[in-house]
Every structure is written in C-alpha cells, then in structure tokens.
PDB file of C-alpha atoms in Angstrom:
ATOM      1  CA  UNK A 932      78.685 107.116 123.155  1.00 96.00           C
ATOM      2  CA  UNK A 933      75.270 105.518 122.739  1.00 98.00           C
ATOM      3  CA  UNK A 934      74.097 102.474 124.662  1.00 98.00           C
ATOM      4  CA  UNK A 935      72.103  99.444 123.637  1.00 98.00           C
ATOM      5  CA  UNK A 936      70.738  96.360 125.343  1.00 98.00           C
ATOM      6  CA  UNK A 937      69.782  92.985 123.889  1.00 98.00           C
ATOM      7  CA  UNK A 938      66.674  91.205 125.140  1.00 98.00           C
ATOM      8  CA  UNK A 939      66.441  87.548 124.162  1.00 98.00           C
ATOM      9  CA  UNK A 940      63.207  86.001 122.893  1.00 97.00           C
ATOM     10  CA  UNK A 941      63.189  83.032 125.277  1.00 97.00           C
ATOM     11  CA  UNK A 942      60.550  84.615 127.525  1.00 96.00           C
ATOM     12  CA  UNK A 943      56.807  84.886 126.826  1.00 97.00           C
ATOM     13  CA  UNK A 944      55.715  88.386 125.863  1.00 98.00           C
ATOM     14  CA  UNK A 945      53.998  88.943 129.211  1.00 97.00           C
ATOM     15  CA  UNK A 946      57.434  88.675 130.852  1.00 97.00           C
ATOM     16  CA  UNK A 947      59.449  90.287 128.073  1.00 98.00           C
ATOM     17  CA  UNK A 948      57.263  93.377 127.623  1.00 98.00           C
ATOM     18  CA  UNK A 949      58.326  95.019 130.925  1.00 98.00           C
ATOM     19  CA  UNK A 950      61.969  94.630 129.896  1.00 98.00           C
ATOM     20  CA  UNK A 951      61.475  96.484 126.623  1.00 98.00           C
ATOM     21  CA  UNK A 952      59.547  99.208 128.418  1.00 98.00           C
ATOM     22  CA  UNK A 953      62.204  99.424 131.134  1.00 98.00           C
ATOM     23  CA  UNK A 954      65.004  99.654 128.565  1.00 98.00           C
ATOM     24  CA  UNK A 955      63.403 102.835 127.258  1.00 98.00           C
ATOM     25  CA  UNK A 956      62.691 104.181 130.746  1.00 98.00           C
ATOM     26  CA  UNK A 957      66.304 103.533 131.787  1.00 98.00           C
ATOM     27  CA  UNK A 958      67.553 105.713 128.955  1.00 98.00           C
ATOM     28  CA  UNK A 959      69.037 103.161 126.582  1.00 98.00           C
ATOM     29  CA  UNK A 960      69.378 104.472 123.055  1.00 98.00           C
ATOM     30  CA  UNK A 961      68.510 101.193 121.385  1.00 98.00           C
ATOM     31  CA  UNK A 962      67.256  97.710 122.241  1.00 99.00           C
ATOM     32  CA  UNK A 963      67.854  94.570 120.202  1.00 98.00           C
ATOM     33  CA  UNK A 964      66.967  90.949 119.901  1.00 98.00           C
ATOM     34  CA  UNK A 965      68.526  87.981 118.153  1.00 97.00           C
ATOM     35  CA  UNK A 966      66.964  86.738 114.934  1.00 97.00           C
ATOM     36  CA  UNK A 967      67.157  82.948 115.016  1.00 96.00           C
ATOM     37  CA  UNK A 968      64.988  79.884 114.662  1.00 96.00           C
ATOM     38  CA  UNK A 969      67.083  78.234 117.375  1.00 95.00           C
ATOM     39  CA  UNK A 970      69.902  79.938 119.246  1.00 95.00           C
ATOM     40  CA  UNK A 971      72.980  77.917 120.153  1.00 92.00           C
ATOM     41  CA  UNK A 972      73.271  79.579 123.552  1.00 93.00           C
ATOM     42  CA  UNK A 973      69.862  78.228 124.598  1.00 95.00           C
ATOM     43  CA  UNK A 974      69.166  75.393 122.144  1.00 94.00           C
ATOM     44  CA  UNK A 975      66.473  73.751 124.309  1.00 95.00           C
ATOM     45  CA  UNK A 976      64.709  76.951 125.379  1.00 96.00           C
ATOM     46  CA  UNK A 977      61.434  78.333 124.055  1.00 97.00           C
ATOM     47  CA  UNK A 978      62.202  80.787 121.273  1.00 97.00           C
ATOM     48  CA  UNK A 979      60.560  83.161 118.808  1.00 96.00           C
ATOM     49  CA  UNK A 980      61.833  85.089 115.802  1.00 94.00           C
ATOM     50  CA  UNK A 981      62.718  88.760 115.950  1.00 97.00           C
ATOM     51  CA  UNK A 982      60.342  90.611 113.659  1.00 97.00           C
ATOM     52  CA  UNK A 983      57.043  90.012 115.507  1.00 98.00           C
ATOM     53  CA  UNK A 984      58.740  90.753 118.823  1.00 98.00           C
ATOM     54  CA  UNK A 985      60.112  94.036 117.484  1.00 98.00           C
ATOM     55  CA  UNK A 986      56.653  94.937 116.239  1.00 98.00           C
ATOM     56  CA  UNK A 987      55.240  94.348 119.700  1.00 98.00           C
ATOM     57  CA  UNK A 988      58.110  96.302 121.277  1.00 98.00           C
ATOM     58  CA  UNK A 989      57.453  99.205 118.920  1.00 98.00           C
ATOM     59  CA  UNK A 990      53.852  99.312 120.093  1.00 98.00           C
ATOM     60  CA  UNK A 991      54.798  99.680 123.778  1.00 98.00           C
ATOM     61  CA  UNK A 992      57.696 102.158 123.358  1.00 98.00           C
ATOM     62  CA  UNK A 993      57.989 105.561 121.732  1.00 98.00           C
ATOM     63  CA  UNK A 994      61.630 106.661 121.607  1.00 98.00           C
ATOM     64  CA  UNK A 995      64.128 103.818 121.758  1.00 98.00           C
ATOM     65  CA  UNK A 996      65.699 102.348 118.619  1.00 98.00           C
ATOM     66  CA  UNK A 997      64.737  98.732 117.920  1.00 99.00           C
ATOM     67  CA  UNK A 998      67.026  96.347 116.115  1.00 98.00           C
ATOM     68  CA  UNK A 999      67.858  92.886 114.814  1.00 98.00           C
ATOM     69  CA  UNK A1000      71.114  91.563 116.224  1.00 97.00           C
ATOM     70  CA  UNK A1001      71.350  90.251 113.502  1.00 97.00           C
ATOM     71  CA  UNK A1002      69.091  89.133 110.637  1.00 98.00           C
ATOM     72  CA  UNK A1003      70.730  86.619 108.312  1.00 97.00           C
ATOM     73  CA  UNK A1004      70.220  84.735 105.033  1.00 97.00           C
ATOM     74  CA  UNK A1005      70.000  81.406 106.859  1.00 95.00           C
ATOM     75  CA  UNK A1006      66.222  81.452 106.749  1.00 95.00           C
ATOM     76  CA  UNK A1007      65.291  84.826 105.285  1.00 96.00           C
ATOM     77  CA  UNK A1008      64.947  85.833 101.655  1.00 98.00           C
ATOM     78  CA  UNK A1009      66.005  89.477 101.161  1.00 98.00           C
ATOM     79  CA  UNK A1010      62.617  90.437  99.712  1.00 98.00           C
ATOM     80  CA  UNK A1011      60.699  89.022 102.679  1.00 98.00           C
ATOM     81  CA  UNK A1012      63.059  90.735 105.121  1.00 98.00           C
ATOM     82  CA  UNK A1013      62.672  93.973 103.178  1.00 98.00           C
ATOM     83  CA  UNK A1014      58.887  93.744 103.440  1.00 98.00           C
ATOM     84  CA  UNK A1015      59.139  93.022 107.175  1.00 98.00           C
ATOM     85  CA  UNK A1016      61.448  96.020 107.559  1.00 98.00           C
ATOM     86  CA  UNK A1017      58.930  98.269 105.789  1.00 98.00           C
ATOM     87  CA  UNK A1018      56.241  97.216 108.250  1.00 98.00           C
ATOM     88  CA  UNK A1019      58.518  97.673 111.262  1.00 98.00           C
ATOM     89  CA  UNK A1020      59.711 101.064 110.058  1.00 98.00           C
ATOM     90  CA  UNK A1021      56.101 102.224 109.841  1.00 98.00           C
ATOM     91  CA  UNK A1022      55.004 100.677 113.148  1.00 98.00           C
ATOM     92  CA  UNK A1023      58.006 102.119 115.004  1.00 98.00           C
ATOM     93  CA  UNK A1024      57.877 105.506 113.262  1.00 98.00           C
ATOM     94  CA  UNK A1025      61.380 105.125 111.883  1.00 98.00           C
ATOM     95  CA  UNK A1026      63.092 103.530 114.881  1.00 98.00           C
ATOM     96  CA  UNK A1027      64.126 100.264 113.212  1.00 98.00           C
ATOM     97  CA  UNK A1028      67.833  99.372 113.097  1.00 99.00           C
ATOM     98  CA  UNK A1029      68.399  96.518 110.655  1.00 98.00           C
ATOM     99  CA  UNK A1030      71.450  94.603 111.798  1.00 98.00           C
ATOM    100  CA  UNK A1031      72.591  92.124 109.141  1.00 98.00           C
ATOM    101  CA  UNK A1032      75.011  89.213 109.469  1.00 98.00           C
ATOM    102  CA  UNK A1033      76.011  85.867 108.001  1.00 96.00           C
ATOM    103  CA  UNK A1034      74.202  83.946 110.769  1.00 89.00           C
ATOM    104  CA  UNK A1035      75.170  80.823 112.698  1.00 82.00           C
ATOM    105  CA  UNK A1036      75.248  77.213 111.647  1.00 84.00           C
ATOM    106  CA  UNK A1037      72.420  75.991 113.860  1.00 90.00           C
ATOM    107  CA  UNK A1038      69.610  77.705 111.956  1.00 92.00           C
ATOM    108  CA  UNK A1039      70.914  76.296 108.697  1.00 88.00           C
ATOM    109  CA  UNK A1040      71.284  72.825 110.212  1.00 90.00           C
ATOM    110  CA  UNK A1041      67.722  72.607 111.540  1.00 93.00           C
ATOM    111  CA  UNK A1042      66.427  73.469 108.072  1.00 93.00           C
ATOM    112  CA  UNK A1043      68.593  70.691 106.605  1.00 93.00           C
ATOM    113  CA  UNK A1044      69.993  73.095 104.031  1.00 88.00           C
ATOM    114  CA  UNK A1045      73.203  72.754 102.081  1.00 84.00           C
ATOM    115  CA  UNK A1046      76.355  72.902 104.176  1.00 85.00           C
ATOM    116  CA  UNK A1047      78.418  75.900 103.133  1.00 91.00           C
ATOM    117  CA  UNK A1048      82.063  76.766 103.594  1.00 92.00           C
ATOM    118  CA  UNK A1049      82.930  80.033 105.319  1.00 92.00           C
ATOM    119  CA  UNK A1050      83.718  81.621 101.964  1.00 95.00           C
ATOM    120  CA  UNK A1051      80.364  80.504 100.569  1.00 95.00           C
ATOM    121  CA  UNK A1052      78.551  81.843 103.619  1.00 95.00           C
ATOM    122  CA  UNK A1053      80.194  85.227 103.117  1.00 97.00           C
ATOM    123  CA  UNK A1054      79.421  85.117  99.385  1.00 97.00           C
ATOM    124  CA  UNK A1055      75.780  84.365 100.157  1.00 97.00           C
ATOM    125  CA  UNK A1056      75.620  87.136 102.748  1.00 98.00           C
ATOM    126  CA  UNK A1057      77.014  89.715 100.366  1.00 98.00           C
ATOM    127  CA  UNK A1058      74.502  88.670  97.699  1.00 98.00           C
ATOM    128  CA  UNK A1059      71.800  88.987 100.378  1.00 98.00           C
ATOM    129  CA  UNK A1060      72.821  92.541 101.322  1.00 98.00           C
ATOM    130  CA  UNK A1061      73.369  93.590  97.716  1.00 98.00           C
ATOM    131  CA  UNK A1062      69.795  92.609  96.877  1.00 98.00           C
ATOM    132  CA  UNK A1063      68.474  94.325 100.017  1.00 98.00           C
ATOM    133  CA  UNK A1064      70.257  97.465  98.860  1.00 98.00           C
ATOM    134  CA  UNK A1065      68.718  97.277  95.399  1.00 98.00           C
ATOM    135  CA  UNK A1066      65.275  96.795  96.941  1.00 98.00           C
ATOM    136  CA  UNK A1067      65.770  99.968  98.957  1.00 98.00           C
ATOM    137  CA  UNK A1068      66.963 101.972  95.970  1.00 98.00           C
ATOM    138  CA  UNK A1069      64.871 100.634  93.069  1.00 98.00           C
ATOM    139  CA  UNK A1070      61.410  99.394  92.142  1.00 98.00           C
ATOM    140  CA  UNK A1071      60.363  96.405  89.991  1.00 98.00           C
ATOM    141  CA  UNK A1072      63.621  94.701  90.968  1.00 98.00           C
ATOM    142  CA  UNK A1073      64.659  91.690  88.923  1.00 98.00           C
ATOM    143  CA  UNK A1074      67.692  89.787  90.140  1.00 98.00           C
ATOM    144  CA  UNK A1075      69.158  86.394  89.288  1.00 98.00           C
ATOM    145  CA  UNK A1076      71.603  85.242  91.915  1.00 98.00           C
ATOM    146  CA  UNK A1077      73.159  82.016  93.066  1.00 97.00           C
ATOM    147  CA  UNK A1078      71.093  82.068  96.259  1.00 97.00           C
ATOM    148  CA  UNK A1079      68.446  84.761  95.872  1.00 98.00           C
ATOM    149  CA  UNK A1080      66.360  85.946  92.945  1.00 98.00           C
ATOM    150  CA  UNK A1081      63.411  88.248  92.346  1.00 98.00           C
ATOM    151  CA  UNK A1082      61.228  88.944  89.314  1.00 98.00           C
ATOM    152  CA  UNK A1083      59.895  92.489  89.072  1.00 98.00           C
ATOM    153  CA  UNK A1084      59.697  92.875  92.854  1.00 98.00           C
ATOM    154  CA  UNK A1085      57.641  95.898  93.868  1.00 98.00           C
ATOM    155  CA  UNK A1086      59.172  97.906  96.706  1.00 98.00           C
ATOM    156  CA  UNK A1087      56.593 100.503  97.756  1.00 97.00           C
ATOM    157  CA  UNK A1088      56.416 102.095 100.264  1.00 96.00           C
ATOM    158  CA  UNK A1089      60.003 103.403 100.238  1.00 95.00           C
ATOM    159  CA  UNK A1090      62.261 102.311 103.085  1.00 97.00           C
ATOM    160  CA  UNK A1091      63.789 105.668 103.941  1.00 95.00           C
ATOM    161  CA  UNK A1092      64.680 105.708 107.622  1.00 98.00           C
ATOM    162  CA  UNK A1093      66.104 102.259 108.314  1.00 98.00           C
ATOM    163  CA  UNK A1094      69.906 101.906 108.334  1.00 98.00           C
ATOM    164  CA  UNK A1095      71.563  98.703 107.164  1.00 98.00           C
ATOM    165  CA  UNK A1096      74.096  97.842 109.875  1.00 99.00           C
ATOM    166  CA  UNK A1097      76.486  95.241 108.498  1.00 98.00           C
ATOM    167  CA  UNK A1098      78.191  92.807 110.853  1.00 98.00           C
ATOM    168  CA  UNK A1099      81.830  92.104 110.085  1.00 98.00           C
ATOM    169  CA  UNK A1100      84.896  90.690 111.826  1.00 97.00           C
ATOM    170  CA  UNK A1101      87.318  89.415 109.174  1.00 96.00           C
ATOM    171  CA  UNK A1102      89.182  91.624 106.666  1.00 97.00           C
ATOM    172  CA  UNK A1103      87.049  90.739 103.636  1.00 98.00           C
ATOM    173  CA  UNK A1104      83.810  91.380 105.493  1.00 98.00           C
ATOM    174  CA  UNK A1105      85.153  94.567 107.065  1.00 98.00           C
ATOM    175  CA  UNK A1106      85.952  95.997 103.660  1.00 98.00           C
ATOM    176  CA  UNK A1107      82.513  95.014 102.405  1.00 98.00           C
ATOM    177  CA  UNK A1108      80.813  96.648 105.416  1.00 98.00           C
ATOM    178  CA  UNK A1109      82.787  99.831 104.748  1.00 98.00           C
ATOM    179  CA  UNK A1110      81.629  99.855 101.139  1.00 98.00           C
ATOM    180  CA  UNK A1111      77.911  99.203 101.582  1.00 98.00           C
ATOM    181  CA  UNK A1112      76.902  99.508 105.232  1.00 98.00           C
ATOM    182  CA  UNK A1113      75.192 102.427 106.906  1.00 98.00           C
ATOM    183  CA  UNK A1114      77.004 101.254 110.028  1.00 98.00           C
ATOM    184  CA  UNK A1115      79.305  98.497 111.271  1.00 98.00           C
ATOM    185  CA  UNK A1116      78.450  95.863 113.866  1.00 98.00           C
ATOM    186  CA  UNK A1117      81.139  93.638 115.367  1.00 98.00           C
ATOM    187  CA  UNK A1118      81.750  91.017 118.014  1.00 96.00           C
ATOM    188  CA  UNK A1119      85.508  91.337 117.627  1.00 96.00           C
ATOM    189  CA  UNK A1120      88.010  88.504 117.219  1.00 94.00           C
ATOM    190  CA  UNK A1121      88.129  85.222 119.090  1.00 91.00           C
ATOM    191  CA  UNK A1122      90.892  85.636 121.678  1.00 91.00           C
ATOM    192  CA  UNK A1123      91.827  84.417 125.150  1.00 87.00           C
ATOM    193  CA  UNK A1124      92.084  87.788 126.882  1.00 90.00           C
ATOM    194  CA  UNK A1125      90.336  91.133 126.932  1.00 92.00           C
ATOM    195  CA  UNK A1126      93.559  92.931 126.027  1.00 94.00           C
ATOM    196  CA  UNK A1127      94.059  90.737 122.964  1.00 95.00           C
ATOM    197  CA  UNK A1128      90.412  91.283 122.049  1.00 96.00           C
ATOM    198  CA  UNK A1129      90.858  95.047 122.046  1.00 97.00           C
ATOM    199  CA  UNK A1130      94.088  94.694 120.058  1.00 97.00           C
ATOM    200  CA  UNK A1131      92.142  92.744 117.452  1.00 97.00           C
ATOM    201  CA  UNK A1132      89.406  95.367 117.437  1.00 98.00           C
ATOM    202  CA  UNK A1133      92.024  98.033 116.806  1.00 98.00           C
ATOM    203  CA  UNK A1134      93.243  96.106 113.757  1.00 98.00           C
ATOM    204  CA  UNK A1135      89.675  95.683 112.527  1.00 98.00           C
ATOM    205  CA  UNK A1136      89.029  99.396 112.943  1.00 98.00           C
ATOM    206  CA  UNK A1137      92.096 100.197 110.831  1.00 98.00           C
ATOM    207  CA  UNK A1138      90.934  97.867 108.059  1.00 98.00           C
ATOM    208  CA  UNK A1139      87.433  99.311 108.179  1.00 98.00           C
ATOM    209  CA  UNK A1140      88.533 102.944 108.160  1.00 98.00           C
ATOM    210  CA  UNK A1141      91.094 102.398 105.408  1.00 98.00           C
ATOM    211  CA  UNK A1142      88.361 101.061 103.148  1.00 98.00           C
ATOM    212  CA  UNK A1143      86.008 103.903 104.113  1.00 98.00           C
ATOM    213  CA  UNK A1144      88.620 106.417 102.985  1.00 98.00           C
ATOM    214  CA  UNK A1145      89.251 104.456  99.784  1.00 98.00           C
ATOM    215  CA  UNK A1146      85.525 104.675  99.048  1.00 98.00           C
ATOM    216  CA  UNK A1147      85.483 108.419  99.660  1.00 97.00           C
ATOM    217  CA  UNK A1148      83.470 108.067 102.872  1.00 97.00           C
ATOM    218  CA  UNK A1149      84.121 110.036 106.032  1.00 96.00           C
ATOM    219  CA  UNK A1150      85.101 107.587 108.831  1.00 94.00           C
ATOM    220  CA  UNK A1151      83.610 109.784 111.530  1.00 94.00           C
ATOM    221  CA  UNK A1152      80.192 109.724 109.861  1.00 95.00           C
ATOM    222  CA  UNK A1153      79.701 105.937 110.018  1.00 98.00           C
ATOM    223  CA  UNK A1154      78.370 104.466 113.307  1.00 98.00           C
ATOM    224  CA  UNK A1155      80.210 101.479 114.831  1.00 98.00           C
ATOM    225  CA  UNK A1156      78.384  99.072 117.170  1.00 98.00           C
ATOM    226  CA  UNK A1157      80.352  96.818 119.519  1.00 98.00           C
ATOM    227  CA  UNK A1158      78.879  93.819 121.311  1.00 97.00           C
ATOM    228  CA  UNK A1159      80.524  94.129 124.731  1.00 97.00           C
ATOM    229  CA  UNK A1160      79.529  90.612 125.749  1.00 95.00           C
ATOM    230  CA  UNK A1161      81.620  89.021 123.029  1.00 92.00           C
ATOM    231  CA  UNK A1162      84.767  89.991 124.942  1.00 85.00           C
ATOM    232  CA  UNK A1163      86.586  86.889 126.235  1.00 80.00           C
ATOM    233  CA  UNK A1164      85.428  85.344 129.477  1.00 64.00           C
ATOM    234  CA  UNK A1165      87.916  85.863 132.252  1.00 53.00           C
ATOM    235  CA  UNK A1166      89.346  82.997 134.313  1.00 42.00           C
ATOM    236  CA  UNK A1167      86.646  80.689 132.982  1.00 44.00           C
ATOM    237  CA  UNK A1168      84.060  82.539 135.058  1.00 49.00           C
ATOM    238  CA  UNK A1169      81.844  83.585 132.185  1.00 59.00           C
ATOM    239  CA  UNK A1170      82.231  87.223 133.100  1.00 77.00           C
ATOM    240  CA  UNK A1171      79.971  89.506 131.088  1.00 93.00           C
ATOM    241  CA  UNK A1172      80.003  93.267 130.656  1.00 96.00           C
ATOM    242  CA  UNK A1173      77.512  93.777 133.505  1.00 96.00           C
ATOM    243  CA  UNK A1174      79.550  91.648 135.903  1.00 94.00           C
ATOM    244  CA  UNK A1175      80.252  94.883 137.749  1.00 95.00           C
ATOM    245  CA  UNK A1176      79.838  98.597 137.279  1.00 97.00           C
ATOM    246  CA  UNK A1177      83.603  99.070 137.095  1.00 96.00           C
ATOM    247  CA  UNK A1178      84.051  96.362 134.473  1.00 95.00           C
ATOM    248  CA  UNK A1179      81.308  97.832 132.293  1.00 96.00           C
ATOM    249  CA  UNK A1180      82.786 101.309 132.630  1.00 97.00           C
ATOM    250  CA  UNK A1181      86.249 100.055 131.675  1.00 96.00           C
ATOM    251  CA  UNK A1182      84.988  98.217 128.589  1.00 96.00           C
ATOM    252  CA  UNK A1183      83.032 101.248 127.391  1.00 97.00           C
ATOM    253  CA  UNK A1184      86.001 103.538 127.923  1.00 97.00           C
ATOM    254  CA  UNK A1185      88.270 101.287 125.885  1.00 97.00           C
ATOM    255  CA  UNK A1186      85.632 100.991 123.165  1.00 98.00           C
ATOM    256  CA  UNK A1187      85.367 104.778 122.988  1.00 97.00           C
ATOM    257  CA  UNK A1188      89.124 105.080 122.606  1.00 98.00           C
ATOM    258  CA  UNK A1189      88.861 102.893 119.498  1.00 98.00           C
ATOM    259  CA  UNK A1190      86.195 105.103 117.998  1.00 97.00           C
ATOM    260  CA  UNK A1191      83.135 102.969 118.632  1.00 98.00           C
ATOM    261  CA  UNK A1192      80.028 105.103 118.743  1.00 98.00           C
ATOM    262  CA  UNK A1193      77.670 102.513 120.228  1.00 98.00           C
ATOM    263  CA  UNK A1194      78.035  99.614 122.660  1.00 98.00           C
ATOM    264  CA  UNK A1195      75.564  96.818 123.308  1.00 98.00           C
ATOM    265  CA  UNK A1196      75.154  94.731 126.453  1.00 98.00           C
ATOM    266  CA  UNK A1197      72.519  92.102 127.401  1.00 97.00           C
ATOM    267  CA  UNK A1198      69.629  92.058 129.812  1.00 98.00           C
ATOM    268  CA  UNK A1199      70.865  90.071 132.832  1.00 97.00           C
ATOM    269  CA  UNK A1200      69.705  86.494 133.251  1.00 95.00           C
ATOM    270  CA  UNK A1201      69.711  84.436 136.435  1.00 93.00           C
ATOM    271  CA  UNK A1202      71.755  81.731 134.740  1.00 91.00           C
ATOM    272  CA  UNK A1203      74.302  81.605 131.936  1.00 90.00           C
ATOM    273  CA  UNK A1204      74.400  82.934 129.309  1.00 92.00           C
ATOM    274  CA  UNK A1205      74.588  86.596 130.350  1.00 94.00           C
ATOM    275  CA  UNK A1206      74.265  85.861 134.028  1.00 94.00           C
ATOM    276  CA  UNK A1207      74.474  89.137 135.935  1.00 95.00           C
ATOM    277  CA  UNK A1208      72.653  91.272 138.486  1.00 95.00           C
ATOM    278  CA  UNK A1209      69.823  93.603 137.520  1.00 97.00           C
ATOM    279  CA  UNK A1210      71.113  95.885 140.273  1.00 97.00           C
ATOM    280  CA  UNK A1211      74.277  96.421 138.221  1.00 97.00           C
ATOM    281  CA  UNK A1212      72.155  97.135 135.148  1.00 98.00           C
ATOM    282  CA  UNK A1213      70.125  99.705 137.060  1.00 98.00           C
ATOM    283  CA  UNK A1214      73.247 101.410 138.440  1.00 98.00           C
ATOM    284  CA  UNK A1215      74.851 101.501 135.010  1.00 98.00           C
ATOM    285  CA  UNK A1216      71.728 103.066 133.504  1.00 98.00           C
ATOM    286  CA  UNK A1217      71.275 105.589 136.313  1.00 98.00           C
ATOM    287  CA  UNK A1218      74.858 106.656 136.957  1.00 97.00           C
ATOM    288  CA  UNK A1219      77.297 105.401 134.342  1.00 97.00           C
ATOM    289  CA  UNK A1220      75.549 105.999 131.029  1.00 98.00           C
ATOM    290  CA  UNK A1221      74.799 109.697 131.669  1.00 96.00           C
ATOM    291  CA  UNK A1222      78.359 110.281 132.842  1.00 95.00           C
ATOM    292  CA  UNK A1223      79.903 108.547 129.821  1.00 93.00           C
ATOM    293  CA  UNK A1224      77.641 110.401 127.417  1.00 90.00           C
ATOM    294  CA  UNK A1225      78.624 113.770 128.857  1.00 78.00           C
ATOM    295  CA  UNK A1226      82.262 112.784 129.223  1.00 67.00           C
TER     296      UNK A1226
END
C-alpha cells in the first residue's frame, strides 16, 4: 500500500509550503492538489490552480510524487495541459502524477460555457484523454474533435515518465479507464453507509478488472488510487478518514482487501471540509503507514 495526501490551494504559499515539505518528511508517497478555478467545497475561499502550485512544490521537495486530483476539460485544452505536464515532469524530475477526470459543474458554470449532460461530459472527457494520449505518443498532431482540435501540434520534449491516472466511477468510465489509463482513480459510489460504499467499490473493481483482462492487460500491474475521504459521512458528523487512527487503519485495510494499491487522505483543516486533528495525521504517518506497508 502507498499513501497520499491532498493539500488544498486555499492557503497562500507561505503557509502551504511547510505542508508540502512535511508531507515528504512524514513519508507520504505522493501529495496532490485539486485543479479548479473555484471549488464547490470552499466556493468563497481564496483559490489558485494546480499547475503553478505543483511547480513550487517540486522545487521544495525531492522524493514525493506530485499530482493533480484531478485535471479536467472544464477549463483546460489537452495541448495546454500536455505542455504544462512537460514542464512539471522536468521540474520534478519525473515525479508528476497526472490525475484526469471529468471535472465538476462549478468551473464550467463560472466560465458561462455550454451546459452539458452527463453523457456529453463523459464524451468530452474521453476526447480530452484520447488527444492527450496522442500528444504523448506522436508529434505534429492534427486532430479535429467536437470539443478539442489541434493543427500540427509539436510535442517535444517527450513526456516519458508521467502516468495518466484516469478517474472513473460508473461502468462506462471504468471500462474506458481500463482501456487507456496508466492507473485508476476513484471516489467510489454515492451511498449512505461505509459498508455500502465498499460494496460499490467491489463492483467497480470487478468491472475494471474484467475490462483489463479483455484488453489483454494484467490487473495486478495497474495502480488503483482510492480517495478515502469520499466515503460516506457517518451519523451526519462529517467524519473523514483522519477522524481517528483506528478509523483510518480500518479504511485502509478494507481498501487493501479490494486490491487498491494507493489511498489518498487530506491535510486536516480546522473547519469543514476535512476537519481533523494534525495529531492524528502525525500518528498515522509515524506508526500506521510503516506498519501497513510492511504488513
């Protein structure tokens, strides 16, 4: 099991920098941030986009993976994101993890763009990832799509060390992630209990692995990233994965049983969302993560 932590971009860099440095010092395998113009969880908060923050984080760390959780087509053209990824791969010396997802409605709304159905959003996302894949594999890329086009797009330098981690929850998206992704990211289904959430994750895993086999891919070779804080809140208390050491340990154990290779939590905040104690985070990093890795 590998462990990740998400650090939001609502803090100025002078306050955020120690968190990124501490994430590495604590032994986390990867650290992430959301890629939004405005995030629905903190719609009135100060906010910055992911790519410059990840560049700054790369400059003050040396080992930890750095990722988007997740980049979307809401406000990014695939070619621009590809160019950003090339820069981040170089700055981080190959530590970039490019999480990719359909994105939320709020970013699209603030740009006053066309309202899309769920099917259209998935269609657009798949076109987005397909073009990103071509940009990684080809040069002078010309594409004419419904949403995204390029004309002879140059792609040097090659993007060789950055995995495309495709977010998926529903069956169609799970099959797509199994076909094209270098890894799978999921928040799991929307349910009213943790048990039901894990049942839904088990179904998603089956769909994902069935498609991997159909594509001639080895299921055990494809990383799976689970956002632990998308598990249902308990008793309306807004309980997150770092609510207690025991709760975190239980969630990770159940994730491991389902074959997830990586879990992601969030840096504790004083208030919701992700309200938790930094003391729990420190105990988890010091005692729990080493034990679960070796176990």
